[in-house]
XYZ file of C-alpha atoms in Angstrom:
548
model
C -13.091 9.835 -5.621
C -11.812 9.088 -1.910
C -9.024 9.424 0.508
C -7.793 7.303 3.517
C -6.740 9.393 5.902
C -4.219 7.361 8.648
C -4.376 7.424 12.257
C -1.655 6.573 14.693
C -2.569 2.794 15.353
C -2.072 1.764 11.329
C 1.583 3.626 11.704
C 2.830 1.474 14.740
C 4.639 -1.215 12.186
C 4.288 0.011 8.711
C 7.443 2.532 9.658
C 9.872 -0.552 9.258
C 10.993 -0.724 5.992
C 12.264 -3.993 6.075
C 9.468 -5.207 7.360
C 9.170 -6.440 11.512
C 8.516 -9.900 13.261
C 5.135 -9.269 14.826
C 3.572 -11.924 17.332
C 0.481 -10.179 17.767
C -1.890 -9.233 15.305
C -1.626 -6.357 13.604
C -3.284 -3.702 11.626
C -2.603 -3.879 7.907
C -4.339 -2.129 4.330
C -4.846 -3.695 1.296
C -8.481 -2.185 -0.370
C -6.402 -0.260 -2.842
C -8.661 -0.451 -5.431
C -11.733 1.052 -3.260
C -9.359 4.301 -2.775
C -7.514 6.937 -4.859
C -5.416 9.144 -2.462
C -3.927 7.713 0.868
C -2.684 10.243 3.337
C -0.156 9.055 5.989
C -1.260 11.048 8.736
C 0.209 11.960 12.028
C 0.128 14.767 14.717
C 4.020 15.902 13.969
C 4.660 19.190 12.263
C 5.800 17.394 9.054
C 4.879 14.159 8.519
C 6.592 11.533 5.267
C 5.001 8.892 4.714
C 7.527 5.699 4.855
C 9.041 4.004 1.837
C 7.352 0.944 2.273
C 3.713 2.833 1.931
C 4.915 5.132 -1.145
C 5.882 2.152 -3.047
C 3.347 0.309 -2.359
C 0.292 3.020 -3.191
C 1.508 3.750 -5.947
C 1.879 0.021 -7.011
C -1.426 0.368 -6.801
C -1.972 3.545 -8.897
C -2.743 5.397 -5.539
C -1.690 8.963 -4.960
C 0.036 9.035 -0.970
C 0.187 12.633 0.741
C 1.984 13.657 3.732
C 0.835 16.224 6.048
C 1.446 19.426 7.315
C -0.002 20.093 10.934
C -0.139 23.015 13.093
C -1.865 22.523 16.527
C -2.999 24.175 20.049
C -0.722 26.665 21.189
C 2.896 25.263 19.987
C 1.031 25.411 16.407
C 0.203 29.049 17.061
C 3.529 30.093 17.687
C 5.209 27.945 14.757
C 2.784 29.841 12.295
C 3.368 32.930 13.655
C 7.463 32.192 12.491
C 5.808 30.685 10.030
C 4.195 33.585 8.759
C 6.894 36.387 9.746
C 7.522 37.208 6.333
C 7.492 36.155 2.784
C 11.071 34.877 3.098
C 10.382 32.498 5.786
C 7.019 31.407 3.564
C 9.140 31.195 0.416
C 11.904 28.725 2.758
C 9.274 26.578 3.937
C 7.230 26.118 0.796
C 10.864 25.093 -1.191
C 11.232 22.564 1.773
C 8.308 20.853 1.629
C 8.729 20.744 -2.013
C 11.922 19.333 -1.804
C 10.750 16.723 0.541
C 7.927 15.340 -1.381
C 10.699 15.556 -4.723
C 13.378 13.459 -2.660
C 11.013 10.618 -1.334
C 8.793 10.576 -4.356
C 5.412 10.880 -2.613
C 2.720 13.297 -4.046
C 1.597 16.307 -2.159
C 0.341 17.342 1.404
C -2.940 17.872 3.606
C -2.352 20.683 4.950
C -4.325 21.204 8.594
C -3.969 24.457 10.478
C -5.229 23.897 13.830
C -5.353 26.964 15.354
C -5.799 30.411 15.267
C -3.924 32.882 13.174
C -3.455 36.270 14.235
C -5.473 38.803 10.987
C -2.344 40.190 10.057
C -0.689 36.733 9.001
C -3.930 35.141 6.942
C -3.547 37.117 3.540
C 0.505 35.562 4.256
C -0.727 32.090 4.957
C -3.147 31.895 1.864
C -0.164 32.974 -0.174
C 1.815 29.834 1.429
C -1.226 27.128 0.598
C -0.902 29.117 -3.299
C 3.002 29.007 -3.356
C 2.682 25.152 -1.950
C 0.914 23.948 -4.726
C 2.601 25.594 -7.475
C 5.727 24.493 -6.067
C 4.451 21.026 -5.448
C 3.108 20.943 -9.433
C 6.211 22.678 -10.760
C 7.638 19.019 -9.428
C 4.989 16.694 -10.357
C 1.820 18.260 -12.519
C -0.128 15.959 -10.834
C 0.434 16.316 -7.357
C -2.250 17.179 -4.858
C -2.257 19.842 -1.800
C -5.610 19.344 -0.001
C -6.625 22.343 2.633
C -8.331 20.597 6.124
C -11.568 22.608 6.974
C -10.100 23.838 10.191
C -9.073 28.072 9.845
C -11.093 30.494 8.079
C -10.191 33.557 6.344
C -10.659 35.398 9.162
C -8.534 34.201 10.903
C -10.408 31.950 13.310
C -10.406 28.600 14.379
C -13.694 27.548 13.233
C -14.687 24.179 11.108
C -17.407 25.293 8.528
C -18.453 21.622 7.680
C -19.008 23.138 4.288
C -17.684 24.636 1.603
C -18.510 28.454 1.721
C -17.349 32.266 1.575
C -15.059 31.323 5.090
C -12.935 28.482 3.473
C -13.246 29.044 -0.196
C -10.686 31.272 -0.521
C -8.223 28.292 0.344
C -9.782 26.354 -1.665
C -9.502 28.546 -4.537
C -5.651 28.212 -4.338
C -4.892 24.543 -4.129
C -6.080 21.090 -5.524
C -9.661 20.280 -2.573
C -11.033 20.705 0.440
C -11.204 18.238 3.271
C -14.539 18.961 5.238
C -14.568 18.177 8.961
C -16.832 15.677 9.874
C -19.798 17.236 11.534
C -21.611 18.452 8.319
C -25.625 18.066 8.080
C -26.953 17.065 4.434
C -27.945 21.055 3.334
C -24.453 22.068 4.272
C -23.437 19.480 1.279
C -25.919 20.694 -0.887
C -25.088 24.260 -0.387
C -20.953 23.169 -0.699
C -21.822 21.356 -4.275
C -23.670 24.397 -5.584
C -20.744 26.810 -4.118
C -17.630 24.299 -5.659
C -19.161 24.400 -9.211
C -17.809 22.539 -11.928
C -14.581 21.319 -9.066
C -17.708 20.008 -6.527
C -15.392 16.194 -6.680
C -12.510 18.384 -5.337
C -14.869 18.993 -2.243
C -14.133 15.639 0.358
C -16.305 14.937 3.250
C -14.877 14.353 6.022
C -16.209 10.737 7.483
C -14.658 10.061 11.064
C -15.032 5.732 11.105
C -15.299 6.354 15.153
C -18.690 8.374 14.315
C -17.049 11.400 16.617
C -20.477 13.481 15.899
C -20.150 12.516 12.355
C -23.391 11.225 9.756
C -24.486 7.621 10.427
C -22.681 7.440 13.666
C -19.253 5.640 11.621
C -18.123 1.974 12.440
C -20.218 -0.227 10.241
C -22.333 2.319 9.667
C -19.761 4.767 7.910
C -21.466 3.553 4.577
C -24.613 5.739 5.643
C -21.958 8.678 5.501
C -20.077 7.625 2.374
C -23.556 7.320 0.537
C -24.352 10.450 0.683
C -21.190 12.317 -0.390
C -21.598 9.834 -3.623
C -25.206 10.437 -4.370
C -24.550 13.676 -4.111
C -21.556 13.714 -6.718
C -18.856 14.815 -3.420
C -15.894 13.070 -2.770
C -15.375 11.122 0.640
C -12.109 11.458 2.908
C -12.357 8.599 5.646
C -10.595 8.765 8.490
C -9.140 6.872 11.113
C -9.640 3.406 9.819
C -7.589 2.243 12.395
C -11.469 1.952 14.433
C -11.470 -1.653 12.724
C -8.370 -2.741 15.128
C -8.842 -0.717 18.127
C -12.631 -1.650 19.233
C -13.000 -4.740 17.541
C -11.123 -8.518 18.467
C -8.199 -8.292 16.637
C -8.103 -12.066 16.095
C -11.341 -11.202 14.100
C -9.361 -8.584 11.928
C -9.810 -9.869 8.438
C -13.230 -10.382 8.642
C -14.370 -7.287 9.976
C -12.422 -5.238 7.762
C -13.792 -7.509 4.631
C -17.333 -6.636 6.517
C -16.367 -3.315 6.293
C -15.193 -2.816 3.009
C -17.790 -4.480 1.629
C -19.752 -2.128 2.991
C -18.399 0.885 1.348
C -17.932 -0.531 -2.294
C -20.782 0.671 -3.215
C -19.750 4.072 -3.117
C -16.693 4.007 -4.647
C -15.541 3.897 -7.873
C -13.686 0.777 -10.243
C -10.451 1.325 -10.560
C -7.996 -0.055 -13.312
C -4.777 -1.365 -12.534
C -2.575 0.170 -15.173
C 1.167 -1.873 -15.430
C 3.567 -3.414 -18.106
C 3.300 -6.573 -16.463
C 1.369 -8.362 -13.301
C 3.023 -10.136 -10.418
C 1.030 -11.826 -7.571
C 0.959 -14.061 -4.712
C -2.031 -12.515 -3.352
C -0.305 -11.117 0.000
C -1.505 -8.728 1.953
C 1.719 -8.145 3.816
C 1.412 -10.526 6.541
C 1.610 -14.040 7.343
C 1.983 -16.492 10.188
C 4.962 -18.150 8.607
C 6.522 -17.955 5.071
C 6.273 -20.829 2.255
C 8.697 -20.773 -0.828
C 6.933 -22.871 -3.370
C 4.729 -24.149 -1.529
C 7.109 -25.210 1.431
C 7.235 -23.584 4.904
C 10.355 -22.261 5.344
C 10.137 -19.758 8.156
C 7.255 -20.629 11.012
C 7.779 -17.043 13.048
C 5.214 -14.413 11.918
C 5.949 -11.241 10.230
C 4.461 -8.103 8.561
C 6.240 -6.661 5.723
C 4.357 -3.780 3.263
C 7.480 -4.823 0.591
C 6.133 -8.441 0.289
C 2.073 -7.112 -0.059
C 1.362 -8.071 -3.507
C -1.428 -6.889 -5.907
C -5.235 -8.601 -4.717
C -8.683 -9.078 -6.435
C -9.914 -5.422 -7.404
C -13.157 -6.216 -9.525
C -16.137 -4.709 -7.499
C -19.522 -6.323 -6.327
C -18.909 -9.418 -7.686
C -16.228 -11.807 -5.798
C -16.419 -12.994 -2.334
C -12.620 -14.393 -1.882
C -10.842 -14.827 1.509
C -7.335 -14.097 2.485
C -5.743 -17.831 3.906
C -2.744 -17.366 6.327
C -2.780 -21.180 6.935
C -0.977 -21.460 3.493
C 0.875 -20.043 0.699
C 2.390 -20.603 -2.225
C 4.815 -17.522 -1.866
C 5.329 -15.537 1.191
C 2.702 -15.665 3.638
C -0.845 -15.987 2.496
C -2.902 -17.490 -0.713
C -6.978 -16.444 -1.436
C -9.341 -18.680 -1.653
C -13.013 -19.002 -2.500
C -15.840 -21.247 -2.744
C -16.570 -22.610 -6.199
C -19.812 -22.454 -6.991
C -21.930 -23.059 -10.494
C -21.330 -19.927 -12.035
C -17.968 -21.847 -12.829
C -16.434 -18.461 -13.201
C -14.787 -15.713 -11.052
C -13.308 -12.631 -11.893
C -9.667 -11.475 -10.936
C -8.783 -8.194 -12.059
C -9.336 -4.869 -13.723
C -6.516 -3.936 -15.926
C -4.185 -2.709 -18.996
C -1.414 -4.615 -19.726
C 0.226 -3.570 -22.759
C 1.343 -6.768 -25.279
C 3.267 -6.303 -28.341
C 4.228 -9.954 -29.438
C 4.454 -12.257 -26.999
C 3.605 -13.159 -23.196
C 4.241 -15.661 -20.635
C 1.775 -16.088 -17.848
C 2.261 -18.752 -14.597
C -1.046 -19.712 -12.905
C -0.762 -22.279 -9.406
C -3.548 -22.672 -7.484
C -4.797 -26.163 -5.757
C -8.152 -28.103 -4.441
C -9.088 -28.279 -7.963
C -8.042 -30.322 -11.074
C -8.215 -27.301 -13.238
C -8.458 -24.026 -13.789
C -8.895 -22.002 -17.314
C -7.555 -18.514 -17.540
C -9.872 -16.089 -19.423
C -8.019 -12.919 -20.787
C -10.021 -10.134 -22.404
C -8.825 -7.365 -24.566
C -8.913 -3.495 -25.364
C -10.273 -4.574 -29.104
C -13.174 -6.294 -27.717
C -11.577 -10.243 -27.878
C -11.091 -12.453 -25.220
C -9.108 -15.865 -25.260
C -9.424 -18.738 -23.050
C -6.319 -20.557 -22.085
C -7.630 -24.350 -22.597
C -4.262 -25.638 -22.931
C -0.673 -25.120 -21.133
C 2.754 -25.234 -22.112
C 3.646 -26.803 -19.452
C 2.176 -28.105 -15.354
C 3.867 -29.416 -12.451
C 2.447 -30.236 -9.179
C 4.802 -28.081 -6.481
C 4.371 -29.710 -3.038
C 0.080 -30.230 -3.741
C 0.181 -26.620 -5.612
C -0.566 -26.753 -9.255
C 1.337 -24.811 -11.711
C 0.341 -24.143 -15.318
C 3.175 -21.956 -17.579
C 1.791 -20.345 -20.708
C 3.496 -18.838 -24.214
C 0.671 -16.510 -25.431
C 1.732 -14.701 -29.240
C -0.631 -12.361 -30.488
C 0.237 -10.852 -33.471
C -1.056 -7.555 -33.218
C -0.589 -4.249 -30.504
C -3.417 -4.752 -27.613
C -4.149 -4.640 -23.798
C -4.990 -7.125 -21.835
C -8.273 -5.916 -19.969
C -9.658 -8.068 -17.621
C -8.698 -11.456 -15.762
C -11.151 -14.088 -14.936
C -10.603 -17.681 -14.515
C -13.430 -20.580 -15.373
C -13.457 -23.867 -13.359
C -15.978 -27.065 -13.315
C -19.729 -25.634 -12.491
C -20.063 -29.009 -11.003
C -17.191 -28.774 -8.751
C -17.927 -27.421 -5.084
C -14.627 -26.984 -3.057
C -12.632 -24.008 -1.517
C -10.226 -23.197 -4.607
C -6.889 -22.027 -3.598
C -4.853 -19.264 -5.621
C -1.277 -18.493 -4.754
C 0.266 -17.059 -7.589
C -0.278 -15.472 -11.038
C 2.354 -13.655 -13.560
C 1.691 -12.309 -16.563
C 4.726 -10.655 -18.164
C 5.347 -9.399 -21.736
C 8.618 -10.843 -22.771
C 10.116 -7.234 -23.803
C 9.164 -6.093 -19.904
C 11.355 -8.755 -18.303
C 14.898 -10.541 -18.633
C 14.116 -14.222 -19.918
C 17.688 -15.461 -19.177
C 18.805 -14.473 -15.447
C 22.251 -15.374 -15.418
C 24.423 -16.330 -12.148
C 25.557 -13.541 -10.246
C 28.735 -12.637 -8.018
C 27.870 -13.422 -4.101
C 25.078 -10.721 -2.755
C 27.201 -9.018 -0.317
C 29.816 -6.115 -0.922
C 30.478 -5.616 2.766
C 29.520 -6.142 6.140
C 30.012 -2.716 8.528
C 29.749 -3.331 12.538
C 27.859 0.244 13.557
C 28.240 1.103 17.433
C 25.229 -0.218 18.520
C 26.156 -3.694 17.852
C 24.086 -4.055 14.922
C 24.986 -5.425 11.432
C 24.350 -3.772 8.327
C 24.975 -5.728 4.872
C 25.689 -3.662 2.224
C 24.664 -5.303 -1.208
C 26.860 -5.503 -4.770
C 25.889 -3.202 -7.308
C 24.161 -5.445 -9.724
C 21.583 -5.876 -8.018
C 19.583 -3.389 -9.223
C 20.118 -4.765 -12.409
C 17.356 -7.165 -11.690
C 14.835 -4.103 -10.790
C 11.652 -6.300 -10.195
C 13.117 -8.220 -7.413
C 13.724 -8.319 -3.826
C 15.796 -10.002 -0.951
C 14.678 -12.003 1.594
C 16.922 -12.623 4.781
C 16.185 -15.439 7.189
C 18.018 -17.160 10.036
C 18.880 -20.725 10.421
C 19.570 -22.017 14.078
C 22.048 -25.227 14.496
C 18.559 -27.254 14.286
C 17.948 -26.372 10.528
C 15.233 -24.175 11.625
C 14.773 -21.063 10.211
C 13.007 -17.682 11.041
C 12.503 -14.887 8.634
C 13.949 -11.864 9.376
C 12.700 -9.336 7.044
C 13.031 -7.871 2.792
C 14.607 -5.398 0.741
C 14.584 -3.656 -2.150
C 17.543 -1.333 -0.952
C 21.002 -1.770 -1.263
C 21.635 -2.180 2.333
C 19.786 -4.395 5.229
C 20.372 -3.743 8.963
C 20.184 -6.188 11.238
C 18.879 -4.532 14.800
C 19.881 -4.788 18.178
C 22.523 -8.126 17.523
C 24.697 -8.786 20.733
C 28.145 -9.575 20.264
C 28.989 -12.701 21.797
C 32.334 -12.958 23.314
C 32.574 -17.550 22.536
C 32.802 -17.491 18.829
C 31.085 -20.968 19.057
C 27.729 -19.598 19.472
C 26.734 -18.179 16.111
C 23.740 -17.864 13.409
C 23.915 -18.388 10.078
C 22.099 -15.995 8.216
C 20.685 -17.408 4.530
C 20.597 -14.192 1.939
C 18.068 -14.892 -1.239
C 17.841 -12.627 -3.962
C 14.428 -13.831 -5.884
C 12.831 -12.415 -9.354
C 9.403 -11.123 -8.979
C 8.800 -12.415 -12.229
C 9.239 -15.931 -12.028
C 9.751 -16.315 -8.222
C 13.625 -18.024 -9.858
C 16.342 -18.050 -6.957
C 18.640 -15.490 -8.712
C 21.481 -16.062 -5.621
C 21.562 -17.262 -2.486
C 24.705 -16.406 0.154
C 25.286 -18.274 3.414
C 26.853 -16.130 5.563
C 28.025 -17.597 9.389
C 28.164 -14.565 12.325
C 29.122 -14.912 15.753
C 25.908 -13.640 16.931
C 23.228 -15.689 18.803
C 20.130 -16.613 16.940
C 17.700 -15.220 19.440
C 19.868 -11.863 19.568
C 18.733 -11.169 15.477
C 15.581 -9.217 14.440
C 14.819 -7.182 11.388
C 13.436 -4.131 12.756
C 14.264 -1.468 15.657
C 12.780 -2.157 18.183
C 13.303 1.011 19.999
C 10.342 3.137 20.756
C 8.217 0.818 18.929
């Protein structure tokens, strides 16, 4: 089992729920499969992790903590309030609680950096004890993980081991996050001491090698091999090393280098849905292409528009392309080769009756779609219902019946051994029929109303029935008097806020914003509304730019 712990860098655009225009490169994660827990991490007391990141961990079956951080003096005197009395514990245990009920994410780290005075320890192990059960009276399986940083005693004092000092906390909640500057007998001696819970015990792998095992960047797999040889968990932290020393022109590549690195060591995960929607995005492109054609040529970064990505270990060597897309802003591609085969994904899709699955991909006159099942069966999809060619993308539609109850298990696709171009994916669906509406019918226009806040921005408030169509999402761009168009950002709220829009006083200079409402499903245009606003095209962004 792992976490990914956060640092600051990966939080600098991720906050913006709607997603932000971004000119410069920027730091992104999509290895959800190599993970299990994600922690959104920051140096503030309380820290909840954004929409945008809950949603999409646990797309990907991920648990995502918060944290709870005391630090240096100010973190002294907050735990000595803290720790007053069992009323104050009891207030700030139901808060946190009621935090991680109200934005649905799953637990905390908690990391106590700094002393606590003897009298308020037995007090502050009663508030890791009341945080958990609190947590799991919410959600059985939520997680509170205690940071090897305080010891019973009192002191400030990182063990970098599990032992008499820190067990006691670890006794009362769900693991232990070791710091990072642990020899190889410490873990030996922390296994023995944890017992049958020795995968609740996570070492603590700093990737900028701050005194840690291996000496981290490329080399964090040294670290990460050892805490899975030795049956441990791993906590990495501070990915963010991948973006902050390296070129980050060079980002994809080093953090495939790096990845690849660490697979290894972690374990398969299954993707476990009622249905599977892809267009192979990591949640960034350069420009963004609706079937195939480039709509919008401003880059972006949206985690709402990240979309589910190869997760079969050891095997694949595929490449994220931002230089094309059939959907949103990227495809994958990969060399053929004379294997003729290449798997896709790791999964349990549930299928009663009947399914219909969408393949497009291009370089390649075909492609057969391998499904295997839970009852030991696999089926290769020789023939389509139906293919088009969508500006050079190639799309094959499928009616699948199967006449009895099984999972679909794993997805691989088989192509000409003989055949030795780049192959192109850019979208796959595969969607019981009782999981999604065949028949979208016409809707009433998008927007309810339109409120004018002080600030001069816009916020567009959406009709109701949206959320009938819960597998979804809006896209809002901007089209110029030139027919151009940039892409301002997505939604799956009821609301979108446009940021930092000046007024202008000559109603003749205006924007027309273009307001598409798309199934996930299908990728079908549900609506579309046109709406004109005396505002300048180069006064509109997406995102708050305000202490960015």
């Amino acid at each position: 089992m792992s976490i990914l712990v956060s640092d600051l860098l990966c939080r600098l655009n991720c906050r913006h729920i709607q997603g932000c225009q971004s000119y410069e490169p920027c730091y992104r994660f999509f290895r959800w499969h190599l993970i299990d827990i994600f922690v959104y991490f920051s140096h503030e007391l309380v820290t909840i992790p954004p929409l945008v990141w809950i949603d999409c961990a646990h797309k990907n079956g991920v648990q995502i903590l918060g944290t709870f951080i005391t630090e240096f003096d100010a973190g002294k005197e907050i735990c000595r309030q803290l720790l007053a009395s069992d009323d104050n514990v009891d207030r700030a245990v139901d808060a946190l609680a009621l935090l991680m009920a109200w934005y649905n994410f799953d637990g905390y780290l908690l990391n106590i950096e700094n002393p606590i005075e003897p009298e308020y320890v037995k007090r502050l192990l009663s508030f890791v004890a009341k945080l958990k059960l609190a947590c799991e009276k919410i959600d059985p399986n939520s997680l509170v993980i205690w940071y090897d940083s305080v010891t019973i005693h009192g002191e400030l004092k990182w063990q970098n081991q599990l032992n008499e000092l820190n067990e006691p906390f670890f006794n009362v909640c769900d693991g232990i996050f070791l710091n990072y500057t642990w020899k190889i007998e410490k873990l030996l001696q922390s296994k023995i001491n944890a017992g049958e819970r020795c995968r609740d015990v996570f070492v603590g792998i700093d990737v900028f090698g701050r005194g840690c095992f291996g000496g981290g960047g490329f080399n964090t797999c040294e670290a990460m091999s050892v805490s899975y040889t030795n049956d441990l968990s791993a906590a990495i932290f501070a990915p963010g090393w991948l973006f902050e020393t390296l070129d980050t022109n060079e980002f994809i590549e080093n953090d495939r280098k790096f990845w690849n690195l660490l697979e290894p060591y972690t374990s398969q995960r299954v993707l476990h849905m009622k249905s599977l929607t892809t267009f192979f995005s990591d949640g960034f492109g350069k420009e963004f292409f609706i079937h195939g054609v480039n709509l919008a040529r401003n880059s972006w970064y949206n985690l709402s528009l990240q979309s589910y990505l190869p997760n079969v270990l050891s095997e694949n060597k595929w490449l994220i392309n931002h230089d094309d897309a059939y959907f949103g802003g990227s495809c994958i591609e990969f060399k053929a080769d004379a294997n003729g085969y290449f798997k896709l994904f790791k999964c349990l899709i549930p299928i009663e009756s009947i399914c219909d699955i969408t393949l497009v991909f291009k370089h390649i006159a075909d492609i057969v779609l391998e499904l295997k099942f839970d009852n030991g069966k696999h089926m290769r999809l020789e023939k389509s219902d139906k293919e088009l060619i969508v500006h050079n993308w190639k799309r094959k539609t499928y009616r699948l019946v199967i006449n009895e109850h099984v999972s679909i298990t794993d997805i691989s696709i088989h192509y000409d051994e003989n055949i030795h171009s780049t192959i192109k994916l850019g979208y796959l669906s595969i969607h019981p029929i009782e999981s999604h509406c065949l028949k979208i019918e016409p809707l009433p226009p998008l927007i309810q109303s339109i409120e004018q806040t002080s600030n001069s921005s816009i916020i567009l408030h959406f009709v109701d029935s949206i959320h009938e169509q819960p597998s979804s999402i809006i896209l809002v761009f901007v089209r110029d008097q030139f027919e151009q168009y940039s892409f301002l950002g997505a939604t799956r709220q009821s609301y979108f806020v446009i940021f930092q829009s000046e007024t202008i006083n000559n109603k003749q200079d205006y924007s027309m914003l273009v307001i598409r409402h798309y199934s996930f499903d299908s990728l079908v245009l549900i609506n579309e509304q046109i709406l004109k606003i005396p505002m300048a095209f180069n006064c509109l962004q997406g995102f708050c730019s305000k202490n960015s």
